Amino acid sequence: MHTQDDPRGQHRFDREYWERHWTSGTETGEDDRQAVPVSPYLETETGHLRPGTALDAGCGTGTEALWLAHRGWRVTGADLSATALATAAARAEDEGLAGRLSWTEADLTRWEPDRTWDLVVTHYAHPESGQLAFYERIASWVAPGGTLLIVGHLHAPHAGHAGPDRHDGHDGHHGSGHPEGSTATRDGITGLLTGPGWSVERGYENTRTVEAQGRYVTLQDVVVRATRT
């Protein structure tokens, strides 16, 4: 397990990295990452679904998990960072949703859940395994007839990132590059889901401008929604 950034300035997305990320703002009382608006793709791509069980893979401080719980889903939020999960649990308690959510501290590149979910979502997660291997893994956790929603950043490997703080941890404090495998295209993701057992319902790349920490930044996103048949 890596414990620091690469000498070239590339992120190493291990447990220590994520604990530094989620702890950095709380130590000074200036952490506003939990206030980041919910992903706009979540309602667009899942709002028509009948609520059931859901997994938020790489849930961070729980923004998307809480959104789903408010809409009737029974949600499991899983993340590598104990600090992020503690914040997520506190938010759920404050919003009266503790009974609809459970939180699991897990390395999702190694975790072996003994169940599946009607909906599996991930937003801007950056595991050490690389994006495509991670997406293939979480796809196996979707129940038959269930839905997989993947939302990720598009960026060139080794390039800097100007996006806002979300679950991906790009806060400008732990290096400025991205290792190989830290991004994936629409074609790369849908290529994982072209075999028997999957139907790709939506796949697109989108550029949007958001306000983050007092400035406007441009995000390039990739979004894929598929149904397990």
PDB file of C-alpha atoms in Angstrom:
ATOM      1  CA  MET A   1       0.000   0.000   0.000  1.00  0.00           C
ATOM      2  CA  HIS A   2       1.398   3.377  -0.980  1.00  0.00           C
ATOM      3  CA  THR A   3       1.801   5.948   1.764  1.00  0.00           C
ATOM      4  CA  GLN A   4       2.771   9.104  -0.089  1.00  0.00           C
ATOM      5  CA  ASP A   5       2.546  10.827  -3.444  1.00  0.00           C
ATOM      6  CA  ASP A   6       4.748   9.820  -6.349  1.00  0.00           C
ATOM      7  CA  PRO A   7       7.886  11.975  -6.726  1.00  0.00           C
ATOM      8  CA  ARG A   8       6.512  13.170 -10.065  1.00  0.00           C
ATOM      9  CA  GLY A   9       3.563  14.729  -8.233  1.00  0.00           C
ATOM     10  CA  GLN A  10       1.008  12.081  -9.169  1.00  0.00           C
ATOM     11  CA  HIS A  11      -1.711  11.126  -6.716  1.00  0.00           C
ATOM     12  CA  ARG A  12      -1.601   7.701  -5.089  1.00  0.00           C
ATOM     13  CA  PHE A  13      -5.159   7.012  -4.094  1.00  0.00           C
ATOM     14  CA  ASP A  14      -4.547   4.908  -0.977  1.00  0.00           C
ATOM     15  CA  ARG A  15      -6.103   4.999   2.485  1.00  0.00           C
ATOM     16  CA  GLU A  16      -3.572   7.513   3.813  1.00  0.00           C
ATOM     17  CA  TYR A  17      -4.242   9.851   0.893  1.00  0.00           C
ATOM     18  CA  TRP A  18      -7.988   9.830   1.523  1.00  0.00           C
ATOM     19  CA  GLU A  19      -7.616  10.323   5.274  1.00  0.00           C
ATOM     20  CA  ARG A  20      -5.406  13.344   4.615  1.00  0.00           C
ATOM     21  CA  HIS A  21      -7.944  14.652   2.159  1.00  0.00           C
ATOM     22  CA  TRP A  22     -10.994  14.332   4.393  1.00  0.00           C
ATOM     23  CA  THR A  23      -9.168  15.482   7.527  1.00  0.00           C
ATOM     24  CA  SER A  24      -7.457  18.552   6.066  1.00  0.00           C
ATOM     25  CA  GLY A  25     -10.482  20.849   6.239  1.00  0.00           C
ATOM     26  CA  THR A  26     -12.011  19.556   9.460  1.00  0.00           C
ATOM     27  CA  GLU A  27      -8.846  20.340  11.432  1.00  0.00           C
ATOM     28  CA  THR A  28      -9.285  24.048  10.710  1.00  0.00           C
ATOM     29  CA  GLY A  29     -13.069  24.108  10.774  1.00  0.00           C
ATOM     30  CA  GLU A  30     -13.102  25.240   7.146  1.00  0.00           C
ATOM     31  CA  ASP A  31     -14.236  22.065   5.449  1.00  0.00           C
ATOM     32  CA  ASP A  32     -17.191  22.765   3.157  1.00  0.00           C
ATOM     33  CA  ARG A  33     -16.935  19.652   0.975  1.00  0.00           C
ATOM     34  CA  GLN A  34     -20.051  18.118   2.495  1.00  0.00           C
ATOM     35  CA  ALA A  35     -21.988  21.145   1.187  1.00  0.00           C
ATOM     36  CA  VAL A  36     -21.136  20.393  -2.457  1.00  0.00           C
ATOM     37  CA  PRO A  37     -24.425  20.017  -4.380  1.00  0.00           C
ATOM     38  CA  VAL A  38     -25.585  16.557  -5.302  1.00  0.00           C
ATOM     39  CA  SER A  39     -24.501  15.287  -8.700  1.00  0.00           C
ATOM     40  CA  PRO A  40     -26.983  16.509 -11.321  1.00  0.00           C
ATOM     41  CA  TYR A  41     -26.735  13.166 -13.073  1.00  0.00           C
ATOM     42  CA  LEU A  42     -28.218  11.283 -10.150  1.00  0.00           C
ATOM     43  CA  GLU A  43     -31.739  12.628 -10.586  1.00  0.00           C
ATOM     44  CA  THR A  44     -31.514  12.626 -14.380  1.00  0.00           C
ATOM     45  CA  GLU A  45     -30.457   9.006 -14.558  1.00  0.00           C
ATOM     46  CA  THR A  46     -32.179   7.419 -11.539  1.00  0.00           C
ATOM     47  CA  GLY A  47     -35.206   9.625 -10.836  1.00  0.00           C
ATOM     48  CA  HIS A  48     -37.476   7.308 -12.829  1.00  0.00           C
ATOM     49  CA  LEU A  49     -36.464   4.176 -10.919  1.00  0.00           C
ATOM     50  CA  ARG A  50     -38.601   2.556  -8.256  1.00  0.00           C
ATOM     51  CA  PRO A  51     -36.726   2.839  -4.931  1.00  0.00           C
ATOM     52  CA  GLY A  52     -35.183  -0.314  -3.555  1.00  0.00           C
ATOM     53  CA  THR A  53     -31.714  -1.069  -2.256  1.00  0.00           C
ATOM     54  CA  ALA A  54     -28.744   1.039  -3.358  1.00  0.00           C
ATOM     55  CA  LEU A  55     -24.985   1.076  -2.936  1.00  0.00           C
ATOM     56  CA  ASP A  56     -23.000   4.303  -3.203  1.00  0.00           C
ATOM     57  CA  ALA A  57     -19.495   3.020  -4.004  1.00  0.00           C
ATOM     58  CA  GLY A  58     -16.957   5.586  -2.848  1.00  0.00           C
ATOM     59  CA  CYS A  59     -19.574   7.657  -1.047  1.00  0.00           C
ATOM     60  CA  GLY A  60     -17.272  10.229   0.570  1.00  0.00           C
ATOM     61  CA  THR A  61     -19.279  12.341   3.003  1.00  0.00           C
ATOM     62  CA  GLY A  62     -22.544  10.934   1.722  1.00  0.00           C
ATOM     63  CA  THR A  63     -24.085  13.594  -0.511  1.00  0.00           C
ATOM     64  CA  GLU A  64     -25.464  11.179  -3.111  1.00  0.00           C
ATOM     65  CA  ALA A  65     -26.324   8.495  -0.534  1.00  0.00           C
ATOM     66  CA  LEU A  66     -28.408  11.006   1.408  1.00  0.00           C
ATOM     67  CA  TRP A  67     -30.175  12.149  -1.752  1.00  0.00           C
ATOM     68  CA  LEU A  68     -31.162   8.577  -2.506  1.00  0.00           C
ATOM     69  CA  ALA A  69     -32.327   7.954   1.068  1.00  0.00           C
ATOM     70  CA  HIS A  70     -34.529  11.044   0.954  1.00  0.00           C
ATOM     71  CA  ARG A  71     -36.243   9.499  -2.069  1.00  0.00           C
ATOM     72  CA  GLY A  72     -37.008   6.187  -0.419  1.00  0.00           C
ATOM     73  CA  TRP A  73     -33.950   4.082  -1.177  1.00  0.00           C
ATOM     74  CA  ARG A  74     -32.344   1.896   1.486  1.00  0.00           C
ATOM     75  CA  VAL A  75     -28.719   2.842   1.002  1.00  0.00           C
ATOM     76  CA  THR A  76     -25.334   1.383   1.822  1.00  0.00           C
ATOM     77  CA  GLY A  77     -22.530   3.918   1.627  1.00  0.00           C
ATOM     78  CA  ALA A  78     -19.062   2.403   1.272  1.00  0.00           C
ATOM     79  CA  ASP A  79     -15.767   4.244   1.361  1.00  0.00           C
ATOM     80  CA  LEU A  80     -12.108   3.776   2.236  1.00  0.00           C
ATOM     81  CA  SER A  81     -12.013   6.769   4.599  1.00  0.00           C
ATOM     82  CA  ALA A  82     -13.257   6.419   8.174  1.00  0.00           C
ATOM     83  CA  THR A  83     -13.208  10.209   8.487  1.00  0.00           C
ATOM     84  CA  ALA A  84     -15.519  10.678   5.508  1.00  0.00           C
ATOM     85  CA  LEU A  85     -17.895   8.000   6.773  1.00  0.00           C
ATOM     86  CA  ALA A  86     -18.088   9.598  10.221  1.00  0.00           C
ATOM     87  CA  THR A  87     -19.145  12.846   8.577  1.00  0.00           C
ATOM     88  CA  ALA A  88     -21.674  11.020   6.409  1.00  0.00           C
ATOM     89  CA  ALA A  89     -23.188   9.248   9.428  1.00  0.00           C
ATOM     90  CA  ALA A  90     -23.496  12.525  11.316  1.00  0.00           C
ATOM     91  CA  ARG A  91     -25.243  14.118   8.353  1.00  0.00           C
ATOM     92  CA  ALA A  92     -27.685  11.203   8.138  1.00  0.00           C
ATOM     93  CA  GLU A  93     -28.458  11.566  11.842  1.00  0.00           C
ATOM     94  CA  ASP A  94     -29.008  15.301  11.490  1.00  0.00           C
ATOM     95  CA  GLU A  95     -31.379  14.764   8.569  1.00  0.00           C
ATOM     96  CA  GLY A  96     -33.363  12.017  10.312  1.00  0.00           C
ATOM     97  CA  LEU A  97     -32.241   9.374   7.836  1.00  0.00           C
ATOM     98  CA  ALA A  98     -30.059   7.141   9.993  1.00  0.00           C
ATOM     99  CA  GLY A  99     -32.559   4.291   9.711  1.00  0.00           C
ATOM    100  CA  ARG A 100     -32.364   4.288   5.910  1.00  0.00           C
ATOM    101  CA  LEU A 101     -28.582   4.230   5.575  1.00  0.00           C
ATOM    102  CA  SER A 102     -25.706   2.031   6.643  1.00  0.00           C
ATOM    103  CA  TRP A 103     -22.020   2.813   6.298  1.00  0.00           C
ATOM    104  CA  THR A 104     -19.195   0.416   5.476  1.00  0.00           C
ATOM    105  CA  GLU A 105     -15.490   1.192   5.690  1.00  0.00           C
ATOM    106  CA  ALA A 106     -13.936  -0.861   2.922  1.00  0.00           C
ATOM    107  CA  ASP A 107     -11.268  -0.909   0.257  1.00  0.00           C
ATOM    108  CA  LEU A 108     -13.578  -1.372  -2.697  1.00  0.00           C
ATOM    109  CA  THR A 109     -10.799  -2.863  -4.813  1.00  0.00           C
ATOM    110  CA  ARG A 110     -10.708  -5.833  -2.401  1.00  0.00           C
ATOM    111  CA  TRP A 111     -14.112  -5.830  -0.711  1.00  0.00           C
ATOM    112  CA  GLU A 112     -16.240  -8.936  -1.259  1.00  0.00           C
ATOM    113  CA  PRO A 113     -19.829  -8.076  -0.291  1.00  0.00           C
ATOM    114  CA  ASP A 114     -22.109 -11.032   0.304  1.00  0.00           C
ATOM    115  CA  ARG A 115     -25.053  -9.403  -1.420  1.00  0.00           C
ATOM    116  CA  THR A 116     -26.149  -7.348  -4.440  1.00  0.00           C
ATOM    117  CA  TRP A 117     -28.150  -4.119  -4.790  1.00  0.00           C
ATOM    118  CA  ASP A 118     -30.944  -2.861  -7.048  1.00  0.00           C
ATOM    119  CA  LEU A 119     -28.884   0.239  -7.801  1.00  0.00           C
ATOM    120  CA  VAL A 120     -25.122   0.734  -7.673  1.00  0.00           C
ATOM    121  CA  VAL A 121     -23.793   4.262  -8.206  1.00  0.00           C
ATOM    122  CA  THR A 122     -20.341   5.773  -8.134  1.00  0.00           C
ATOM    123  CA  HIS A 123     -19.351   9.412  -8.556  1.00  0.00           C
ATOM    124  CA  TYR A 124     -15.773  10.527  -9.206  1.00  0.00           C
ATOM    125  CA  ALA A 125     -14.229   7.652  -7.276  1.00  0.00           C
ATOM    126  CA  HIS A 126     -10.478   7.161  -7.739  1.00  0.00           C
ATOM    127  CA  PRO A 127      -9.333   3.728  -6.522  1.00  0.00           C
ATOM    128  CA  GLU A 128      -5.741   2.554  -6.744  1.00  0.00           C
ATOM    129  CA  SER A 129      -6.825  -0.195  -9.144  1.00  0.00           C
ATOM    130  CA  GLY A 130      -7.676   2.247 -11.940  1.00  0.00           C
ATOM    131  CA  GLN A 131     -11.082   3.238 -13.240  1.00  0.00           C
ATOM    132  CA  LEU A 132     -12.013   0.415 -15.610  1.00  0.00           C
ATOM    133  CA  ALA A 133     -11.035  -2.359 -13.206  1.00  0.00           C
ATOM    134  CA  PHE A 134     -13.060  -0.621 -10.489  1.00  0.00           C
ATOM    135  CA  TYR A 135     -16.127  -0.215 -12.699  1.00  0.00           C
ATOM    136  CA  GLU A 136     -15.997  -3.855 -13.757  1.00  0.00           C
ATOM    137  CA  ARG A 137     -15.821  -4.877 -10.118  1.00  0.00           C
ATOM    138  CA  ILE A 138     -18.772  -2.813  -8.881  1.00  0.00           C
ATOM    139  CA  ALA A 139     -20.848  -3.936 -11.867  1.00  0.00           C
ATOM    140  CA  SER A 140     -20.803  -7.445 -10.370  1.00  0.00           C
ATOM    141  CA  TRP A 141     -22.629  -6.088  -7.329  1.00  0.00           C
ATOM    142  CA  VAL A 142     -25.763  -5.109  -9.300  1.00  0.00           C
ATOM    143  CA  ALA A 143     -28.729  -7.423  -8.821  1.00  0.00           C
ATOM    144  CA  PRO A 144     -30.490  -8.902 -11.886  1.00  0.00           C
ATOM    145  CA  GLY A 145     -32.823  -6.245 -13.235  1.00  0.00           C
ATOM    146  CA  GLY A 146     -30.864  -3.578 -11.360  1.00  0.00           C
ATOM    147  CA  THR A 147     -29.092  -0.440 -12.529  1.00  0.00           C
ATOM    148  CA  LEU A 148     -25.475   0.663 -12.609  1.00  0.00           C
ATOM    149  CA  LEU A 149     -24.696   4.394 -12.792  1.00  0.00           C
ATOM    150  CA  ILE A 150     -21.105   5.502 -13.342  1.00  0.00           C
ATOM    151  CA  VAL A 151     -20.071   9.167 -13.260  1.00  0.00           C
ATOM    152  CA  GLY A 152     -16.400  10.004 -13.661  1.00  0.00           C
ATOM    153  CA  HIS A 153     -14.009  12.796 -14.570  1.00  0.00           C
ATOM    154  CA  LEU A 154     -12.458  12.983 -17.993  1.00  0.00           C
ATOM    155  CA  HIS A 155      -8.875  14.189 -17.799  1.00  0.00           C
ATOM    156  CA  ALA A 156      -5.556  13.360 -19.391  1.00  0.00           C
ATOM    157  CA  PRO A 157      -3.205  11.188 -17.309  1.00  0.00           C
ATOM    158  CA  HIS A 158      -0.489  13.272 -15.642  1.00  0.00           C
ATOM    159  CA  ALA A 159      -2.498  16.455 -16.247  1.00  0.00           C
ATOM    160  CA  GLY A 160      -3.456  18.906 -13.534  1.00  0.00           C
ATOM    161  CA  HIS A 161      -7.019  19.165 -12.309  1.00  0.00           C
ATOM    162  CA  ALA A 162      -8.988  22.339 -11.757  1.00  0.00           C
ATOM    163  CA  GLY A 163     -12.206  20.803 -10.499  1.00  0.00           C
ATOM    164  CA  PRO A 164     -13.876  21.364  -7.134  1.00  0.00           C
ATOM    165  CA  ASP A 165     -13.384  19.145  -4.114  1.00  0.00           C
ATOM    166  CA  ARG A 166     -15.695  16.168  -4.261  1.00  0.00           C
ATOM    167  CA  HIS A 167     -15.186  12.479  -3.680  1.00  0.00           C
ATOM    168  CA  ASP A 168     -12.112  12.450  -5.903  1.00  0.00           C
ATOM    169  CA  GLY A 169      -9.898  14.370  -3.530  1.00  0.00           C
ATOM    170  CA  HIS A 170      -8.383  16.761  -6.060  1.00  0.00           C
ATOM    171  CA  ASP A 171      -7.871  19.623  -3.664  1.00  0.00           C
ATOM    172  CA  GLY A 172      -4.549  20.839  -4.977  1.00  0.00           C
ATOM    173  CA  HIS A 173      -2.613  19.909  -1.838  1.00  0.00           C
ATOM    174  CA  HIS A 174      -1.331  16.420  -2.605  1.00  0.00           C
ATOM    175  CA  GLY A 175       0.333  16.641  -5.998  1.00  0.00           C
ATOM    176  CA  SER A 176      -0.848  17.811  -9.379  1.00  0.00           C
ATOM    177  CA  GLY A 177      -0.915  14.758 -11.649  1.00  0.00           C
ATOM    178  CA  HIS A 178      -3.007  11.692 -12.287  1.00  0.00           C
ATOM    179  CA  PRO A 179      -1.581   8.181 -12.671  1.00  0.00           C
ATOM    180  CA  GLU A 180      -2.324   5.950 -15.618  1.00  0.00           C
ATOM    181  CA  GLY A 181      -5.783   4.406 -15.413  1.00  0.00           C
ATOM    182  CA  SER A 182      -7.248   7.266 -13.375  1.00  0.00           C
ATOM    183  CA  THR A 183      -9.706   8.214 -16.104  1.00  0.00           C
ATOM    184  CA  ALA A 184     -11.949   6.373 -18.552  1.00  0.00           C
ATOM    185  CA  THR A 185     -13.932   7.320 -21.630  1.00  0.00           C
ATOM    186  CA  ARG A 186     -17.525   6.504 -22.496  1.00  0.00           C
ATOM    187  CA  ASP A 187     -16.364   3.885 -25.003  1.00  0.00           C
ATOM    188  CA  GLY A 188     -14.018   2.338 -22.469  1.00  0.00           C
ATOM    189  CA  ILE A 189     -16.765   1.995 -19.876  1.00  0.00           C
ATOM    190  CA  THR A 190     -19.492   0.794 -22.218  1.00  0.00           C
ATOM    191  CA  GLY A 191     -17.021  -1.740 -23.598  1.00  0.00           C
ATOM    192  CA  LEU A 192     -17.142  -3.450 -20.206  1.00  0.00           C
ATOM    193  CA  LEU A 193     -20.906  -3.833 -20.486  1.00  0.00           C
ATOM    194  CA  THR A 194     -21.427  -5.076 -24.034  1.00  0.00           C
ATOM    195  CA  GLY A 195     -21.568  -8.774 -23.231  1.00  0.00           C
ATOM    196  CA  PRO A 196     -24.578 -10.896 -22.314  1.00  0.00           C
ATOM    197  CA  GLY A 197     -26.347  -9.753 -19.182  1.00  0.00           C
ATOM    198  CA  TRP A 198     -26.101  -6.008 -19.726  1.00  0.00           C
ATOM    199  CA  SER A 199     -28.041  -3.341 -21.602  1.00  0.00           C
ATOM    200  CA  VAL A 200     -26.416   0.099 -21.845  1.00  0.00           C
ATOM    201  CA  GLU A 201     -29.223   2.641 -21.587  1.00  0.00           C
ATOM    202  CA  ARG A 202     -27.204   5.858 -21.639  1.00  0.00           C
ATOM    203  CA  GLY A 203     -23.605   6.783 -22.351  1.00  0.00           C
ATOM    204  CA  TYR A 204     -22.300  10.302 -22.914  1.00  0.00           C
ATOM    205  CA  GLU A 205     -19.570  12.797 -22.139  1.00  0.00           C
ATOM    206  CA  ASN A 206     -20.538  16.237 -20.882  1.00  0.00           C
ATOM    207  CA  THR A 207     -18.830  19.529 -20.108  1.00  0.00           C
ATOM    208  CA  ARG A 208     -20.322  21.781 -17.443  1.00  0.00           C
ATOM    209  CA  THR A 209     -19.323  24.817 -15.405  1.00  0.00           C
ATOM    210  CA  VAL A 210     -19.801  24.865 -11.639  1.00  0.00           C
ATOM    211  CA  GLU A 211     -19.001  27.246  -8.818  1.00  0.00           C
ATOM    212  CA  ALA A 212     -16.543  25.803  -6.309  1.00  0.00           C
ATOM    213  CA  GLN A 213     -14.886  27.589  -3.407  1.00  0.00           C
ATOM    214  CA  GLY A 214     -15.639  31.025  -4.820  1.00  0.00           C
ATOM    215  CA  ARG A 215     -14.537  30.366  -8.388  1.00  0.00           C
ATOM    216  CA  TYR A 216     -16.004  28.904 -11.551  1.00  0.00           C
ATOM    217  CA  VAL A 217     -14.428  25.760 -12.947  1.00  0.00           C
ATOM    218  CA  THR A 218     -15.121  23.567 -15.941  1.00  0.00           C
ATOM    219  CA  LEU A 219     -15.721  19.869 -15.437  1.00  0.00           C
ATOM    220  CA  GLN A 220     -15.598  17.237 -18.136  1.00  0.00           C
ATOM    221  CA  ASP A 221     -17.689  14.248 -17.100  1.00  0.00           C
ATOM    222  CA  VAL A 222     -18.386  10.801 -18.455  1.00  0.00           C
ATOM    223  CA  VAL A 223     -21.731   9.214 -17.592  1.00  0.00           C
ATOM    224  CA  VAL A 224     -22.883   5.657 -18.223  1.00  0.00           C
ATOM    225  CA  ARG A 225     -26.115   4.011 -17.084  1.00  0.00           C
ATOM    226  CA  ALA A 226     -26.727   0.317 -17.712  1.00  0.00           C
ATOM    227  CA  THR A 227     -29.269  -2.320 -16.672  1.00  0.00           C
ATOM    228  CA  ARG A 228     -28.341  -5.843 -15.661  1.00  0.00           C
ATOM    229  CA  THR A 229     -30.663  -8.178 -17.538  1.00  0.00           C
TER     230      THR A 229
END
